[in-house]
PDB file of C-alpha atoms in Angstrom:
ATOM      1  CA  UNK A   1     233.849 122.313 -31.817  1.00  0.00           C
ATOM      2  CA  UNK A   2     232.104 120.898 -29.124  1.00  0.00           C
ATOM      3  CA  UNK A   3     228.788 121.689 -29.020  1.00  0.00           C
ATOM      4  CA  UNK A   4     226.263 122.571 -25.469  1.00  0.00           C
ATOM      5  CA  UNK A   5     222.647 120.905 -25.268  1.00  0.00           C
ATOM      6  CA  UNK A   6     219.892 122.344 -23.312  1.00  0.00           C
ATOM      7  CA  UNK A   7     220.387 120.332 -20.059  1.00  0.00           C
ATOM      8  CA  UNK A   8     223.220 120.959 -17.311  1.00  0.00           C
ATOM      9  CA  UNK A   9     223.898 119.303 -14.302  1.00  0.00           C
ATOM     10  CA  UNK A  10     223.638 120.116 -10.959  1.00  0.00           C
ATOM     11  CA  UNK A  11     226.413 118.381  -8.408  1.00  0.00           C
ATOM     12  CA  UNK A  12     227.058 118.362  -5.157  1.00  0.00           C
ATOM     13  CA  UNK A  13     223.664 118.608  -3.789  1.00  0.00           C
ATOM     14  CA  UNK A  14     222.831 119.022   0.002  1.00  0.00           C
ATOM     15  CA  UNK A  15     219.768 116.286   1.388  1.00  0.00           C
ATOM     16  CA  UNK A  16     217.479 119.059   2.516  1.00  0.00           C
ATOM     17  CA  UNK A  17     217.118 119.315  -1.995  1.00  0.00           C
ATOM     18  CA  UNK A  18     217.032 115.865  -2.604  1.00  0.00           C
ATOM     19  CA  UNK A  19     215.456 114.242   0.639  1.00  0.00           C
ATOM     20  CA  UNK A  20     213.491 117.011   1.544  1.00  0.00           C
ATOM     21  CA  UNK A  21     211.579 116.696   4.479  1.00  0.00           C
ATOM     22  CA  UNK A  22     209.688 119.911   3.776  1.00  0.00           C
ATOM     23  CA  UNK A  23     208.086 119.821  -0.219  1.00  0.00           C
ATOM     24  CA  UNK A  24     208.666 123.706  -0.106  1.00  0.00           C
ATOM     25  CA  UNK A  25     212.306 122.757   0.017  1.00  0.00           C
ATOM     26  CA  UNK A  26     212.506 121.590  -3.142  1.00  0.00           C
ATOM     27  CA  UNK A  27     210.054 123.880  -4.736  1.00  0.00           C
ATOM     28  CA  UNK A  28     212.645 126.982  -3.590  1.00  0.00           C
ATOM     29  CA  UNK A  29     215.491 124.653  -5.541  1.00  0.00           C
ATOM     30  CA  UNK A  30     212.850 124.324  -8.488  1.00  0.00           C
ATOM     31  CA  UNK A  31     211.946 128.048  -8.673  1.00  0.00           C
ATOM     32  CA  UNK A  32     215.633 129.187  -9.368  1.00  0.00           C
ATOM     33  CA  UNK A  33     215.453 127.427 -12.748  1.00  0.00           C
ATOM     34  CA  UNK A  34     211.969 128.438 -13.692  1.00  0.00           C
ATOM     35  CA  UNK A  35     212.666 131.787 -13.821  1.00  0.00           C
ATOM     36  CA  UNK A  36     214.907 130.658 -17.043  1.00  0.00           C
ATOM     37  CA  UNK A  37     212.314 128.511 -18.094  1.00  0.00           C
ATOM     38  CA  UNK A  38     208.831 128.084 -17.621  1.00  0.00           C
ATOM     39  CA  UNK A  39     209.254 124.074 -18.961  1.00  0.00           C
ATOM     40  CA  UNK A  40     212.110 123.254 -17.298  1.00  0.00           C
ATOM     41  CA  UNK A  41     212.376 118.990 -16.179  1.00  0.00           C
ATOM     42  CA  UNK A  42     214.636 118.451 -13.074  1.00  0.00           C
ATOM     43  CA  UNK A  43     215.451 114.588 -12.518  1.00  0.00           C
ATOM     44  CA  UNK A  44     216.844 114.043  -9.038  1.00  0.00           C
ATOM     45  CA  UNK A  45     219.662 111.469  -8.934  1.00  0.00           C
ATOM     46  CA  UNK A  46     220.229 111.081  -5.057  1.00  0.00           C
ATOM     47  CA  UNK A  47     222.168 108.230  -4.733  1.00  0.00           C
ATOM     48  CA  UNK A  48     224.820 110.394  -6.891  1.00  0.00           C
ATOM     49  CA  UNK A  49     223.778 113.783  -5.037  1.00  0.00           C
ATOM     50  CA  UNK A  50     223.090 114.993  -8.447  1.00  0.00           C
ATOM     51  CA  UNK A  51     219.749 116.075 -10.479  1.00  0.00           C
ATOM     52  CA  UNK A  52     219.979 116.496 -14.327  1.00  0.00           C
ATOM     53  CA  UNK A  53     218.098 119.795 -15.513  1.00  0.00           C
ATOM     54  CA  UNK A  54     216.477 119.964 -19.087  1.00  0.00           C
ATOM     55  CA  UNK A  55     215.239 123.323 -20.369  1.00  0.00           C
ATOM     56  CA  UNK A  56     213.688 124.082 -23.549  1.00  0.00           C
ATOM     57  CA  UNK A  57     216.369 125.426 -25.675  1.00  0.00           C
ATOM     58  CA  UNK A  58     219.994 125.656 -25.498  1.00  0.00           C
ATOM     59  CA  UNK A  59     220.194 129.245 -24.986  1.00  0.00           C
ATOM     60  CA  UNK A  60     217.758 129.182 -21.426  1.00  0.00           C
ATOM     61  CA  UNK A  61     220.529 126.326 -20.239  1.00  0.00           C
ATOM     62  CA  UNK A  62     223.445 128.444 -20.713  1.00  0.00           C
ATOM     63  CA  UNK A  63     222.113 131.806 -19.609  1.00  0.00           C
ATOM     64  CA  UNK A  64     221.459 129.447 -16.341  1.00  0.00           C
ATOM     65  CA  UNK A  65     224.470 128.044 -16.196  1.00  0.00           C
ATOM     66  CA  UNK A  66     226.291 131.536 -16.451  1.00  0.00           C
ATOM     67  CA  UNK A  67     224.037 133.282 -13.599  1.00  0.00           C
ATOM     68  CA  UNK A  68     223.441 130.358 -11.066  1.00  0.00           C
ATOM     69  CA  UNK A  69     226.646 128.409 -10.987  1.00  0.00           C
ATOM     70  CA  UNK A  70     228.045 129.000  -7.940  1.00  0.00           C
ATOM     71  CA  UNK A  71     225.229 130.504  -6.247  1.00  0.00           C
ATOM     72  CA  UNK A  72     225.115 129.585  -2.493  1.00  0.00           C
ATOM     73  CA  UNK A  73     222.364 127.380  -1.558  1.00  0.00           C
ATOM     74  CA  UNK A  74     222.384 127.446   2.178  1.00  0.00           C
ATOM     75  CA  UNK A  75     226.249 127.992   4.347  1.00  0.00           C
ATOM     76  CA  UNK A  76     227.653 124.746   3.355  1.00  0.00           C
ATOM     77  CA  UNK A  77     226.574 124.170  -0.157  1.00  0.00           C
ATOM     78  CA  UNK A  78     227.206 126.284  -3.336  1.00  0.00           C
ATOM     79  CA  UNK A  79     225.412 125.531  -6.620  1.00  0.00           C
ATOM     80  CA  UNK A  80     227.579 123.543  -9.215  1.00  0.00           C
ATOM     81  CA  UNK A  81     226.150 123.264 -12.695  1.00  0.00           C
ATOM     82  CA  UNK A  82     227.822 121.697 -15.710  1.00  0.00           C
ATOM     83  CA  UNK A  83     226.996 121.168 -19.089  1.00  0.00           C
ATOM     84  CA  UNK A  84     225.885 118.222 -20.602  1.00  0.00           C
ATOM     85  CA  UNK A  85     228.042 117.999 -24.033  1.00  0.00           C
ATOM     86  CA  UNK A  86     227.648 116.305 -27.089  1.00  0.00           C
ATOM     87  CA  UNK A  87     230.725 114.917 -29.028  1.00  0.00           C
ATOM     88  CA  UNK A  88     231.680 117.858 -32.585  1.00  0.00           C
ATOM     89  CA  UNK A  89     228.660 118.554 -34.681  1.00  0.00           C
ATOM     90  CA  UNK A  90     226.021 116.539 -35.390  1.00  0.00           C
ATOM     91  CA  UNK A  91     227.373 113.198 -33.758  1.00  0.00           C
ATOM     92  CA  UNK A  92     225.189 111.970 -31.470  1.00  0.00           C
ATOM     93  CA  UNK A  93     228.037 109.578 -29.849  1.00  0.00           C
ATOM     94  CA  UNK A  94     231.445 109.267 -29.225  1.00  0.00           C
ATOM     95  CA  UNK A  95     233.997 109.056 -31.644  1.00  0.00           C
ATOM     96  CA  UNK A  96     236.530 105.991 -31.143  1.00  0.00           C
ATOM     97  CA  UNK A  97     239.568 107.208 -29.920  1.00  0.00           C
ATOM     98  CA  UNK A  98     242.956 106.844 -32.757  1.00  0.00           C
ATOM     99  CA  UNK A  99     244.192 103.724 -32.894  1.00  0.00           C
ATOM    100  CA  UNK A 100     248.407 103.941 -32.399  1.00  0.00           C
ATOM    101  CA  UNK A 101     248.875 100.274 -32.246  1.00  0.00           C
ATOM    102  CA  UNK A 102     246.537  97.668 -33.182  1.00  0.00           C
ATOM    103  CA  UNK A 103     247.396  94.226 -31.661  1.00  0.00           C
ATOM    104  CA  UNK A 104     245.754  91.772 -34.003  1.00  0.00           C
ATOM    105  CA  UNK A 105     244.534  88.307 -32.154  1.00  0.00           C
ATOM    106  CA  UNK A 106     243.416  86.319 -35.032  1.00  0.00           C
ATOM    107  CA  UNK A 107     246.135  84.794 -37.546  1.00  0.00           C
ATOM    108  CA  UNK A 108     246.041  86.875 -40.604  1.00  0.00           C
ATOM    109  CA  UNK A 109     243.537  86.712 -43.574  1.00  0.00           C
ATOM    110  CA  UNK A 110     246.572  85.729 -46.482  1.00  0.00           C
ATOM    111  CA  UNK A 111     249.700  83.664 -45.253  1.00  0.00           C
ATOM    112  CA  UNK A 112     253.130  85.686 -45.199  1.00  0.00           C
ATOM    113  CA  UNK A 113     254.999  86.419 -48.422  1.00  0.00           C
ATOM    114  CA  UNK A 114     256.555  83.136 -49.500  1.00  0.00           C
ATOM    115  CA  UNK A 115     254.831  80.763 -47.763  1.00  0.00           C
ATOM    116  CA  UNK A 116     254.433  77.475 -49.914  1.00  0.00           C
ATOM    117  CA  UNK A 117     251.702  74.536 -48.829  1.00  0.00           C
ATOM    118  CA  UNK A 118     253.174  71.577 -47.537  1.00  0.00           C
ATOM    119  CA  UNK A 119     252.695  68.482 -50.071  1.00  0.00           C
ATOM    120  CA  UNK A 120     251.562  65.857 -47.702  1.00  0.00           C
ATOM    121  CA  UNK A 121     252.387  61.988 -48.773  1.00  0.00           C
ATOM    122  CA  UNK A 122     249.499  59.772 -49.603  1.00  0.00           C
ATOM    123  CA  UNK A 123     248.268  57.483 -46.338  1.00  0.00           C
ATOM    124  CA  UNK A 124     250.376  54.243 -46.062  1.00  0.00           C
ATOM    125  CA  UNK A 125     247.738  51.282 -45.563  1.00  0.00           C
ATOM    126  CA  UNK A 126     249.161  48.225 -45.113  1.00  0.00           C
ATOM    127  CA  UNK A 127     247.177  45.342 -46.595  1.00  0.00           C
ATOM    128  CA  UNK A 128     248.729  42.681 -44.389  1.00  0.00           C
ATOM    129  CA  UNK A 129     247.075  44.604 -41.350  1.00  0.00           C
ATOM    130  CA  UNK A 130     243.633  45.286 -43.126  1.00  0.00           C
ATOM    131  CA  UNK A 131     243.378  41.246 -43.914  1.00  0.00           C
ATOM    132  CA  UNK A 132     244.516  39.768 -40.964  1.00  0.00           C
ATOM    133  CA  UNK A 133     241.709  41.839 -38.877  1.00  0.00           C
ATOM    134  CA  UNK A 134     239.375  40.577 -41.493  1.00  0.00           C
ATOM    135  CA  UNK A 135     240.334  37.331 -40.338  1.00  0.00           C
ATOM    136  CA  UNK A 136     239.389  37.982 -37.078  1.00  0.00           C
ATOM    137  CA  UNK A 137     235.435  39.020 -37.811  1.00  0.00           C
ATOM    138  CA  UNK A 138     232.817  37.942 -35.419  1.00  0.00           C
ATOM    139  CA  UNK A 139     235.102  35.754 -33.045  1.00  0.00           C
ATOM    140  CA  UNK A 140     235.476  36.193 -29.251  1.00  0.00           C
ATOM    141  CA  UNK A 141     238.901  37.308 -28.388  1.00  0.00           C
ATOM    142  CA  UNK A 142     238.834  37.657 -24.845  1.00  0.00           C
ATOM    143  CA  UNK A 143     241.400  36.823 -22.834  1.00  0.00           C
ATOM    144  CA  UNK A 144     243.761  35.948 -25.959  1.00  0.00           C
ATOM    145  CA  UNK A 145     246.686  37.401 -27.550  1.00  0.00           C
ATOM    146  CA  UNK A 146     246.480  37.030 -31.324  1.00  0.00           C
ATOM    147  CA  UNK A 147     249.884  38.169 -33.673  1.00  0.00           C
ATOM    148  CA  UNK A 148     248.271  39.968 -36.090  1.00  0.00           C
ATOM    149  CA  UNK A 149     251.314  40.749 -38.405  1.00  0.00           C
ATOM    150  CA  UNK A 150     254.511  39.044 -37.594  1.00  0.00           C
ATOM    151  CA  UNK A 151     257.946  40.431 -36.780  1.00  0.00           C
ATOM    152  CA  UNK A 152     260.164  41.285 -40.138  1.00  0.00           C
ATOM    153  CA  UNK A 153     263.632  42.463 -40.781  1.00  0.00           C
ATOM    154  CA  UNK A 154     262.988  46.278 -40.324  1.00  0.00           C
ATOM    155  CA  UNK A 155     258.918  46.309 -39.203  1.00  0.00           C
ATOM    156  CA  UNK A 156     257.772  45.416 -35.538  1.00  0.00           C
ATOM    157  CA  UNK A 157     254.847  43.014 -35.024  1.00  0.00           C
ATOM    158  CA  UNK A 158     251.176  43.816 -34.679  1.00  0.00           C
ATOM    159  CA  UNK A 159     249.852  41.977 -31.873  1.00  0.00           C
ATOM    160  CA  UNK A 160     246.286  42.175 -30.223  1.00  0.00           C
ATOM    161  CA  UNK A 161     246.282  41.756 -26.864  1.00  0.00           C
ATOM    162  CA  UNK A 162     242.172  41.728 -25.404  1.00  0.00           C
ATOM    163  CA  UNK A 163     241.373  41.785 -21.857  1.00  0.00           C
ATOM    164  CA  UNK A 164     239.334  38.986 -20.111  1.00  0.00           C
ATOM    165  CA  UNK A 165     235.372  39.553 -20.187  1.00  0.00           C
ATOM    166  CA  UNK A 166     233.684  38.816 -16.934  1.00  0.00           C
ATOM    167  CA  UNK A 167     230.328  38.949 -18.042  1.00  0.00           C
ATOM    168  CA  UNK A 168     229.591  36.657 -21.137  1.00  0.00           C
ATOM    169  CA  UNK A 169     227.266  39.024 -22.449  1.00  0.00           C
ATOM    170  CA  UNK A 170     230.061  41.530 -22.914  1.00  0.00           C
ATOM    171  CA  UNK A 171     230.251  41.880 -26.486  1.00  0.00           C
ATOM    172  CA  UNK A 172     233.362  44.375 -26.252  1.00  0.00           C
ATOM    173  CA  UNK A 173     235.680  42.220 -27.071  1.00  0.00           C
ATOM    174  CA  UNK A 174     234.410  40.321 -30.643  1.00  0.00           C
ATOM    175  CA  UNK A 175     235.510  42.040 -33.111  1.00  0.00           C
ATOM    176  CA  UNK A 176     233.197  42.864 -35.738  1.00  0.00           C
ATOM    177  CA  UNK A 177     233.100  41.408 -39.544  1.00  0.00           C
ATOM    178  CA  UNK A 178     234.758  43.484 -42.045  1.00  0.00           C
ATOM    179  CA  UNK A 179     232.722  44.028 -45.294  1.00  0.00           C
ATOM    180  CA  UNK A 180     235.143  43.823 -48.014  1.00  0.00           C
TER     181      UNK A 180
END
């Protein structure tokens, strides 16, 4: 059940109400709700032509709404109230609407039924390599082109090829000493 509240809205509303060049203008507007309610709040929204209109109980709001909606206000402009409505009982918000179809983005939280982990090999680390830069510690290599590993039957060879330095201060290109 959808329940009222004690304010409405008022729509629609002509400038001489929300502009008014004449304060009596708006005190004529603010009379028609007072008779309803001697602590009525009216909250003029006139960038949206609108003004939202509290009274004191739910029962003064609807009793308005039923008499003065549609009421005309001068020969261009009739009054349009609405209700301001709250979602079923004692919500205070929106419920979400029901979901149909949800389209998940993340990968899911368990992996699919049957999925087995990959046993990955232990790392290969060739010795030959390791040594032959250890070799090579704290020497200046530029310019040069140094076979690391040579060329076997099935393996290709390692070869270091280092650019020229132009500045002898470059320490780029010595490689460091390998602690062992």
């Amino acid at each position: 059940a959808v329940v009222s509240t004690q304010s409405t809205g008022a729509t629609r509303l002509p400038l001489w109400i929300l502009q008014p060049q004449d304060v009596s203008d708006r005190e004529v507007f603010e009379t028609l709700f007072s008779v309803y309610d001697n602590d009525v709040q009216i909250h003029y929204v006139p960038s949206l032509a609108r003004a939202r209109i509290t009274f004191s109980s739910i029962e003064c709001a609807e009793a308005c709404k039923k008499e003065l909606n549609g009421v005309e206000l001068d020969q261009n402009c009739r009054l349009c109230l609405q209700y301001t409505y709250l979602g079923a009982g004692d919500k205070q918000q929106l419920d979400l609407p029901a979901s149909t179809k949800q389209f998940l983005i993340s990968p899911p939280s368990s992996p699919p039924v049957g999925w087995e982990p990959v046993v990955e090999m232990e790392p290969h680390v060739d010795e030959n390599l390791i040594e032959a830069i250890r070799k090579l510690g704290g020497k200046d290599l530029s310019g040069e082109e140094l076979m690391l590993i040579p060329q076997e039957e099935e393996k290709p060879a390692v070869t270091l090829k280092m650019s020229k330095s132009e500045n002898k201060e470059n320490s780029e290109n010595i490689v460091p000493p390998v602690n062992s």
